[in-house]
Amino acid sequence: MSSATMSSLRPVPRPSVLAIKAYVPGKSGAPGMAKVHKLSSNETPLGPSPKALAALAEEGGRLALYPDGNATRLREAIAGRYGLDPARIVCGAGSDELLSFLAYAFLGPGDEGLFTEHGFLVYRIAILAAGGTPVVVPERDLRADVDALLAAVTPRTRIVYLANPNNPTGTYVSFEEIRRLHAGLPGNVLLVLDGAYAEYVRANDYSAGLDLVLQAENVVMTRTFSKIHGLAALRIGWMVGPPGIVDAVNRIRGPFNVSGAGIAAGAAAIADEAHVAAAAAHNDEWLAWLSERVGALGLTVTPSVGNFLLVHFPEEPGRSAAKADAFLTARGIIVRRVSAYGLPNALRVTVGAEEANRAFLAALASFLEGEAGA
């Protein structure tokens, strides 16, 4: 082989990998602004539990040591909180990692993974990375449609991802509908219930699906410490599922995928139920406040059960979501564009601290008044 031929050869990623659009996080700053209110990533304004901070500080003296490769302390703390068998729990670097592990374990070329049209972007990435085919299922009124999901199932379907509640819409599916979805799926199809925002939901007909997980052989539930627990920087998530599925994920994950700091802080955080209750109460108050007042400005707000709201803007010159985002950013208010989710005329706004919420509303009112008078 000639040197010219050899130099022209190079490794080429699989086509499914090249089809991935890399995940782009929300903005975290505004150039030139001394003070910024970051309402783009659904972080809790209350921050982490003081008990988690104390556990994190104590862990600082052990940074030279590898963590427990099985995250035993964290799994036992989660199990104690929810009355589970620790052997049925797997921890990961955020729930994102676990969502990907499930795709790697159950999808391959020719297999299909389903998710709804405004579902979490990581689902598509995980399916493609595993070599599978993503199938996007239409929603109804920005809500997962169980009938549409069941109609999309084919003999090639191997996994169904369902965020409940969903990000970025904030909508949810009742537990009765979740059971109906599961009953309609073939036994060889894995149902993944993504409950990243479950702790915020107050609806009487909602359940994160734990009861179903404990009864069925083809259902798992994932959760995160990044939202209500305020530990996003530590990247901690967990999954509960049947023994066979847990075994498959454990065969894939690395032995030290959760840090010692994450294990210690997560175990302390999940035990501090008072801090979680305070964060939920703050969200209850300000989610309702923001939804009512944004609606009073003449904008449509999708009813949300999470710690964020989806605000819709008209397709009028000067009043679009893109213009509103630029206006808010220039005033130090950072929100989330959701064009990548198929919602180019909407912005997702996190429920923040009182000061941030009031600053957002005042800036939004100024934008609407200024453009209306232009």
XYZ file of C-alpha atoms in Angstrom:
374
model
C 0.000 0.000 0.000
C 1.393 3.397 -0.972
C 2.045 6.129 1.557
C -0.532 8.303 -0.233
C -3.192 5.607 0.178
C -2.299 5.091 3.822
C -2.498 8.812 4.574
C -5.992 8.982 3.075
C -7.323 6.379 5.497
C -8.807 7.483 8.784
C -11.268 6.146 11.360
C -14.874 7.022 10.506
C -17.622 7.004 13.161
C -20.752 4.988 12.534
C -23.434 6.830 10.511
C -25.781 6.811 13.495
C -23.195 8.706 15.552
C -22.724 11.296 12.820
C -26.518 11.759 12.787
C -26.448 12.986 16.393
C -26.947 16.667 17.025
C -24.831 17.364 20.086
C -26.755 18.491 23.160
C -26.440 22.237 23.699
C -27.087 23.331 27.310
C -28.888 26.529 28.166
C -26.921 29.767 28.497
C -25.325 30.379 31.887
C -24.331 34.033 31.582
C -24.887 37.377 29.899
C -21.849 39.247 28.532
C -21.191 42.536 30.289
C -23.738 41.975 33.062
C -22.493 42.231 36.638
C -25.571 40.477 38.017
C -27.324 37.619 36.277
C -30.514 35.748 37.136
C -30.042 32.265 35.650
C -33.427 30.756 34.889
C -32.323 28.463 32.075
C -31.455 25.119 33.664
C -34.250 24.277 36.136
C -31.926 24.482 39.141
C -33.459 24.920 42.579
C -33.088 28.420 44.044
C -32.808 26.935 47.547
C -29.564 25.152 46.726
C -28.528 21.869 48.358
C -29.360 20.644 51.827
C -27.007 21.938 54.551
C -26.560 18.281 55.500
C -25.362 17.516 51.964
C -22.898 20.401 52.150
C -21.545 19.095 55.445
C -21.133 15.595 53.999
C -19.375 17.065 50.974
C -16.943 19.003 53.153
C -16.143 15.891 55.169
C -15.410 13.969 51.997
C -12.688 16.469 51.083
C -10.129 14.577 53.140
C -10.585 11.449 51.015
C -10.082 12.835 47.513
C -6.986 10.697 46.908
C -9.019 7.509 47.340
C -11.209 5.769 44.783
C -14.902 5.799 45.719
C -16.935 2.689 46.435
C -17.465 1.252 42.962
C -20.990 0.125 43.865
C -22.095 3.393 45.530
C -23.363 1.234 48.399
C -23.970 4.076 50.863
C -25.987 6.036 48.321
C -28.019 3.061 47.149
C -28.853 2.161 50.739
C -29.928 5.742 51.480
C -32.208 5.774 48.432
C -33.582 2.363 49.362
C -34.277 3.529 52.908
C -36.106 6.617 51.672
C -38.396 4.721 49.294
C -38.593 1.275 50.911
C -36.643 -0.485 48.152
C -34.164 -3.313 47.845
C -30.720 -1.704 47.300
C -29.868 -4.538 44.906
C -32.468 -3.163 42.480
C -30.879 0.303 42.382
C -28.110 1.529 40.084
C -26.482 4.958 40.483
C -24.947 6.976 37.700
C -23.357 10.246 36.636
C -26.731 11.925 36.464
C -29.787 10.107 35.161
C -28.536 10.974 31.636
C -25.834 8.314 31.925
C -28.355 5.692 32.991
C -30.698 6.585 30.119
C -27.765 5.961 27.763
C -26.783 2.696 29.461
C -30.308 1.384 28.915
C -30.047 2.165 25.206
C -26.651 0.439 24.979
C -28.051 -2.633 26.719
C -31.250 -3.053 24.713
C -30.778 -1.397 21.315
C -28.724 -2.260 18.262
C -28.893 -1.808 14.495
C -32.456 -2.290 13.260
C -33.989 -1.752 16.718
C -36.289 1.193 17.413
C -36.523 3.479 20.422
C -39.635 5.603 20.911
C -40.072 9.002 22.568
C -42.550 11.853 22.226
C -41.991 14.819 19.926
C -41.093 17.298 22.678
C -39.320 14.748 24.864
C -35.874 15.148 26.431
C -33.157 15.517 23.767
C -30.939 12.899 25.428
C -33.315 10.122 24.340
C -32.553 10.634 20.654
C -28.835 10.922 21.369
C -28.806 7.692 23.405
C -30.738 5.743 20.777
C -28.482 6.849 17.920
C -25.313 6.285 19.960
C -26.420 2.692 20.548
C -26.956 2.189 16.804
C -30.744 2.145 17.064
C -33.386 4.076 15.150
C -35.189 6.930 16.939
C -38.943 7.098 16.390
C -40.602 10.383 17.312
C -44.242 10.066 18.363
C -46.670 13.025 18.064
C -48.041 14.582 21.226
C -51.513 15.958 21.812
C -51.718 19.484 23.264
C -48.039 19.282 24.305
C -48.756 16.125 26.291
C -47.668 12.539 25.682
C -50.389 10.631 23.835
C -50.610 7.012 24.991
C -52.658 5.933 21.982
C -50.091 7.440 19.611
C -47.247 5.742 21.465
C -48.943 2.358 21.273
C -49.741 2.865 17.575
C -46.044 3.554 16.901
C -44.886 0.230 18.364
C -43.618 -2.250 15.770
C -41.871 -5.643 15.989
C -38.603 -3.657 15.976
C -39.483 -1.569 19.028
C -37.263 -2.346 22.000
C -37.519 0.676 24.291
C -39.956 3.512 25.059
C -38.711 6.604 26.887
C -41.297 8.712 28.684
C -40.432 11.799 30.731
C -43.150 12.274 33.317
C -43.437 15.166 33.902
C -41.921 16.203 30.618
C -39.182 18.734 30.024
C -39.601 21.340 28.494
C -43.411 21.343 28.418
C -44.068 20.698 32.122
C -47.017 18.439 31.297
C -47.611 14.972 32.735
C -49.446 11.717 32.139
C -51.656 10.263 34.875
C -50.701 6.989 36.522
C -53.814 5.391 35.014
C -52.507 6.296 31.557
C -49.043 4.980 32.426
C -50.591 1.661 33.380
C -52.572 1.635 30.137
C -49.395 2.288 28.167
C -47.592 -0.532 29.919
C -50.476 -2.947 29.437
C -50.404 -2.284 25.696
C -46.680 -2.873 25.251
C -45.232 -6.272 24.325
C -43.316 -7.879 27.163
C -39.999 -7.523 25.329
C -40.287 -3.718 25.141
C -38.659 -1.782 27.969
C -40.629 1.177 29.366
C -38.344 3.831 30.846
C -40.121 6.287 33.157
C -37.948 9.386 33.551
C -38.980 11.076 36.813
C -36.417 13.881 36.978
C -39.070 16.348 38.192
C -41.271 13.915 40.109
C -40.736 15.555 43.515
C -42.401 18.762 42.352
C -45.691 17.236 41.210
C -48.769 17.778 43.380
C -51.469 16.326 41.094
C -53.560 13.636 42.787
C -53.575 11.373 39.714
C -49.786 11.412 39.295
C -47.261 8.756 40.225
C -43.611 8.489 39.221
C -44.306 4.803 38.575
C -42.471 3.108 41.412
C -45.332 0.679 42.088
C -45.326 -0.410 38.455
C -41.548 -0.896 38.477
C -41.842 -3.248 41.437
C -44.571 -5.290 39.728
C -43.343 -5.551 36.135
C -40.321 -7.132 34.458
C -40.032 -4.505 31.708
C -40.262 -1.146 33.512
C -37.561 1.023 35.063
C -37.698 4.462 36.666
C -34.866 6.995 36.626
C -34.440 9.942 38.998
C -31.902 12.698 39.550
C -30.269 14.712 42.315
C -29.775 17.667 39.949
C -33.161 19.306 40.431
C -34.951 19.480 43.789
C -31.907 18.192 45.699
C -29.705 20.969 44.299
C -26.676 18.812 43.474
C -26.439 19.381 39.714
C -22.677 20.059 39.837
C -22.016 16.611 41.332
C -23.867 14.733 38.558
C -25.779 12.066 40.489
C -28.702 9.994 39.250
C -30.300 6.674 40.084
C -32.429 3.986 38.541
C -34.616 1.267 39.996
C -35.657 -1.745 37.983
C -36.054 -5.516 37.769
C -32.963 -7.614 38.622
C -32.269 -8.603 35.009
C -32.246 -5.022 33.774
C -30.162 -3.845 36.724
C -27.672 -6.615 35.980
C -27.412 -5.534 32.332
C -26.727 -1.901 33.266
C -24.157 -2.918 35.875
C -22.297 -4.904 33.210
C -21.922 -1.735 31.125
C -21.214 1.000 33.650
C -17.717 1.756 34.839
C -16.851 0.755 38.424
C -16.348 4.349 39.623
C -19.029 6.235 37.701
C -20.218 8.068 40.833
C -17.670 10.103 42.788
C -17.070 9.768 46.503
C -18.305 13.335 46.927
C -21.481 12.480 45.033
C -22.109 9.371 47.101
C -21.698 11.237 50.402
C -23.680 14.336 49.448
C -26.430 12.365 47.737
C -26.941 10.083 50.731
C -27.267 13.095 53.021
C -29.541 14.977 50.624
C -32.104 12.243 50.125
C -32.432 11.813 53.885
C -33.195 15.532 54.409
C -36.903 15.427 53.675
C -37.475 18.820 55.320
C -35.213 20.530 52.782
C -36.995 18.817 49.892
C -40.359 19.893 51.325
C -39.162 23.503 51.580
C -38.012 23.472 47.954
C -41.340 22.024 46.824
C -43.294 24.613 48.833
C -41.270 27.449 47.303
C -41.991 26.039 43.857
C -45.718 25.697 44.557
C -45.940 29.374 45.477
C -43.867 30.874 42.693
C -44.921 28.569 39.858
C -48.515 29.695 40.410
C -47.419 33.343 40.769
C -45.415 33.326 37.543
C -48.028 31.409 35.555
C -50.795 33.822 36.552
C -48.820 37.007 35.934
C -47.247 35.944 32.655
C -50.705 34.969 31.452
C -52.007 38.373 32.508
C -49.465 39.941 30.141
C -51.290 38.266 27.258
C -48.947 35.331 26.679
C -49.941 31.680 26.706
C -48.392 29.518 29.418
C -48.559 25.737 29.218
C -49.806 24.470 32.612
C -46.761 22.980 34.330
C -46.259 20.597 37.251
C -42.463 20.966 37.235
C -40.193 23.748 38.469
C -40.406 25.669 35.202
C -42.963 27.046 32.805
C -43.193 27.132 29.024
C -44.118 30.587 27.731
C -45.385 30.954 24.160
C -44.832 34.060 22.023
C -46.679 35.257 18.913
C -45.167 35.016 15.450
C -45.191 38.788 15.104
C -42.170 40.904 14.128
C -40.466 42.188 17.254
C -42.492 40.003 19.617
C -40.993 36.571 18.934
C -39.403 34.211 21.426
C -35.993 34.968 19.898
C -36.469 38.717 20.359
C -37.716 38.214 23.910
C -34.719 36.028 24.727
C -32.300 38.669 23.431
C -34.134 41.411 25.345
C -34.070 39.442 28.596
C -30.420 38.428 28.188
C -29.410 42.054 27.723
C -30.941 42.706 31.142
C -29.264 39.769 32.882
C -32.268 37.424 32.736
C -31.168 34.072 31.305
C -33.937 31.762 30.076
C -33.949 28.745 27.742
C -34.642 28.708 24.014
C -36.375 25.452 23.102
C -36.171 25.485 19.305
C -34.255 22.182 19.429
C -37.382 20.646 20.981
C -39.548 21.769 18.069
C -40.835 24.818 19.973
C -39.254 27.834 18.215
C -41.896 30.246 19.500
C -41.515 29.437 23.181
C -39.133 30.037 26.069
C -38.691 27.810 29.108
C -38.341 29.718 32.371
C -37.154 28.155 35.633
C -38.903 29.065 38.873
C -36.177 30.972 40.686
C -35.741 32.921 43.883
C -38.218 35.734 44.551
C -35.834 38.408 43.278
C -35.197 36.529 40.041
C -38.891 35.812 39.454
C -39.844 39.457 39.933
C -36.963 40.635 37.754
C -38.023 38.285 34.962
C -41.636 39.421 35.079
C -40.678 43.116 35.084
C -38.304 42.642 32.135
C -40.890 40.608 30.215
C -43.517 43.318 30.775
C -41.061 45.953 29.524
C -40.366 43.890 26.415
C -44.039 43.511 25.577
C -44.854 47.147 26.291
C -41.849 48.462 24.376
C -42.417 46.354 21.277
C -46.155 47.007 21.282
C -45.512 50.742 21.215
C -42.781 50.579 18.573
